[in-house]
Coordinates of C-alpha atoms in Angstrom, one line a residue:
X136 CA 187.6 110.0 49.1
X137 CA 189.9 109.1 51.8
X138 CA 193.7 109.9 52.5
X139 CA 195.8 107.9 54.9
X140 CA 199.6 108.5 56.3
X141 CA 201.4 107.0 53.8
X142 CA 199.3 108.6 51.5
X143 CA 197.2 106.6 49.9
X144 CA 193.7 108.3 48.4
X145 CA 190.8 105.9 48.2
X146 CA 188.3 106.3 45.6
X147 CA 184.7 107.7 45.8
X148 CA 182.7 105.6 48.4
X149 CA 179.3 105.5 48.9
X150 CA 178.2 108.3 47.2
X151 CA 174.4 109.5 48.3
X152 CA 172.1 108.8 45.3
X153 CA 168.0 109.0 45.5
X154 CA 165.4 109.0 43.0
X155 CA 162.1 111.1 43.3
X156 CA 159.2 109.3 43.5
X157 CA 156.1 110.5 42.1
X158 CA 152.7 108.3 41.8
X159 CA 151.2 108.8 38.4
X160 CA 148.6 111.6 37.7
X161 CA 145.6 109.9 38.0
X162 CA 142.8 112.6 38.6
X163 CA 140.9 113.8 35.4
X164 CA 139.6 117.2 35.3
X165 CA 136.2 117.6 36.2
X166 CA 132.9 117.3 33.9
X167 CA 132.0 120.4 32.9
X168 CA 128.6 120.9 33.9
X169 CA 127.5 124.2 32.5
X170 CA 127.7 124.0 29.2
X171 CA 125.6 126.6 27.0
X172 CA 124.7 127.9 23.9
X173 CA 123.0 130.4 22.4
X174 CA 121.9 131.8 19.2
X175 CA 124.4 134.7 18.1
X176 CA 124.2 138.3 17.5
X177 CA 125.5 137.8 13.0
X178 CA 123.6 135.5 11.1
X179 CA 124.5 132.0 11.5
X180 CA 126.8 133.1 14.7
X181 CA 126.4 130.4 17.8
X182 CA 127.7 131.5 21.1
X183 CA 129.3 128.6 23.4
X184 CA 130.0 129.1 27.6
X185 CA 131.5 127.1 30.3
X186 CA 133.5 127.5 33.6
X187 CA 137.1 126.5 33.1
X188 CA 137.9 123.1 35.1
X189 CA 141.2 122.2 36.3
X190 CA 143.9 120.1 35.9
X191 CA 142.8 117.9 38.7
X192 CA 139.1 117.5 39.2
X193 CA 138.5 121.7 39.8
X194 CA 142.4 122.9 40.5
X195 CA 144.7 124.1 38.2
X196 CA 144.9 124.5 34.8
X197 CA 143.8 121.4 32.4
X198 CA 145.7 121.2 28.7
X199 CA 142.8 121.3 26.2
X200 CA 139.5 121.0 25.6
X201 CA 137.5 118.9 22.9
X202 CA 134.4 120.3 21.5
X203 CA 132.2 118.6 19.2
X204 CA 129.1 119.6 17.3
X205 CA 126.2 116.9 15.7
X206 CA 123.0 117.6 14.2
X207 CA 121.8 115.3 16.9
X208 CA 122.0 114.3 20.1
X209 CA 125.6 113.6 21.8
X210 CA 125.8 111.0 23.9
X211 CA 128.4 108.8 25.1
X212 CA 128.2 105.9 22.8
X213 CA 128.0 108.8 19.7
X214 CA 130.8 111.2 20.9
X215 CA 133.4 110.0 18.6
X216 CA 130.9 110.4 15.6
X217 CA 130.4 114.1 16.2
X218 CA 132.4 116.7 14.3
X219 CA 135.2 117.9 16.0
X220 CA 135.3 121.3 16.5
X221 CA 138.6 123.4 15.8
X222 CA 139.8 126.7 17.0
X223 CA 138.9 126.4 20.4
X224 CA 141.1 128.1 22.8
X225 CA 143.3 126.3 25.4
X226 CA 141.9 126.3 28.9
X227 CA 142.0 129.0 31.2
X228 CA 142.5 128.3 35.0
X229 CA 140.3 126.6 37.0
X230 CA 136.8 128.4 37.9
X231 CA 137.0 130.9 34.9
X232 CA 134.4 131.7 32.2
X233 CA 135.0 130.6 28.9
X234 CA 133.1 131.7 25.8
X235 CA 133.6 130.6 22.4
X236 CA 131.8 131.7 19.0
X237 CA 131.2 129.5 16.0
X238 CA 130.4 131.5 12.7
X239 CA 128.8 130.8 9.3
X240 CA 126.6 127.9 10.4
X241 CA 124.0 126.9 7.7
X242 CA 120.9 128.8 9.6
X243 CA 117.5 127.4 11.2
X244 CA 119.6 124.3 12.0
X245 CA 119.5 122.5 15.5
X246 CA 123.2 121.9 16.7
X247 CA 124.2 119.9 19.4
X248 CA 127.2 120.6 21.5
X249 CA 129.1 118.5 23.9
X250 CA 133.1 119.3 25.6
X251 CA 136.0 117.4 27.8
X252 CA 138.6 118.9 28.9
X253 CA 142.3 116.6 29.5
X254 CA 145.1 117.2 31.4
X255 CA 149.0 116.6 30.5
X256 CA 148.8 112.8 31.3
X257 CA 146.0 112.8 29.4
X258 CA 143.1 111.9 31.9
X259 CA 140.2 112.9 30.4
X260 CA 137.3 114.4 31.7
X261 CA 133.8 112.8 31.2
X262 CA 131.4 114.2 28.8
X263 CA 130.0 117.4 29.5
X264 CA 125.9 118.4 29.6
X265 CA 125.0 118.4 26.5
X266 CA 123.3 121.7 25.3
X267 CA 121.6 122.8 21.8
X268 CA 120.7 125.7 19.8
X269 CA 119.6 127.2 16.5
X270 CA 121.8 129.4 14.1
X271 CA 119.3 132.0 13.4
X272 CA 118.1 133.4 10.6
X273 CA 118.3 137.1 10.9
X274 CA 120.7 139.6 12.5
X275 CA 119.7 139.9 16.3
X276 CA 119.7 143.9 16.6
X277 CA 119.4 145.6 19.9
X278 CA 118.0 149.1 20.3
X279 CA 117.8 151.2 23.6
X280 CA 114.6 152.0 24.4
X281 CA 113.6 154.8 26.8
X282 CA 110.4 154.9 29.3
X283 CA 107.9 157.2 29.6

């Protein structure tokens, strides 16, 4: 506003306005490449491992992570046909090991694992390595032995 000598006020003028601009997320997180599993320690137990990626490509933090399990093979053109898997945690930051255990799997079964990971946009990453095991039979029991 303004004021001249007689008075008179003017009203606002020109008032500064700007507008972020932000391009669009557009960088998945990365394929995680180290997918394992392994037979676990209670009957039927089967332990799963990856490294963490992030957000974008291998920094950050992505959102979640879908797991799926099949009887056979993943693959690309199958993924949506294998069995989601629930209760798996939310990421951790890029770079960091994450383990998950499934329990009570019908034994001397092969199961077939495969993971993405999305971000908050949601890019999603593209389909893991896919890994398989066997829920085992009997209770893995490790004893100390001593040498002689």
């Amino acid at each position: 506003k303004t004021l001249d000598e007689v008075p008179n006020v003017s009203g606002v003028s020109n008032s500064p306005s700007a507008q972020a601009s932000t391009a669009p997320d557009t960088v998945p997180p990365a394929a995680i490449t180290d997918l394992a599993a392994y037979p676990g320690v209670e009957i039927g137990d089967v332990l799963l491992s990856w490294t963490a990626p992030g957000d974008d490509v291998r920094t950050g933090t992505a959102v979640t992570y879908t797991l799926r399990i099949s009887t056979t093979e993943i693959t690309a053109s199958n993924w949506v046909s294998a069995t989601l898997v629930t209760g798996v945690p939310a990421p951790s930051l890029a770079g960091t090991r994450e383990l998950f255990k499934l329990s009570n799997k019908p034994i001397k079964q092969t199961y077939y694992f495969a993971i993405k990971a999305r971000d908050e946009v949601p890019n999603v990453a593209s389909l893991s390595n896919v890994v398989n095991t066997v829920a085992e039979s009997k209770r893995k029991l490790y004893l100390p032995i001593t040498l002689r």
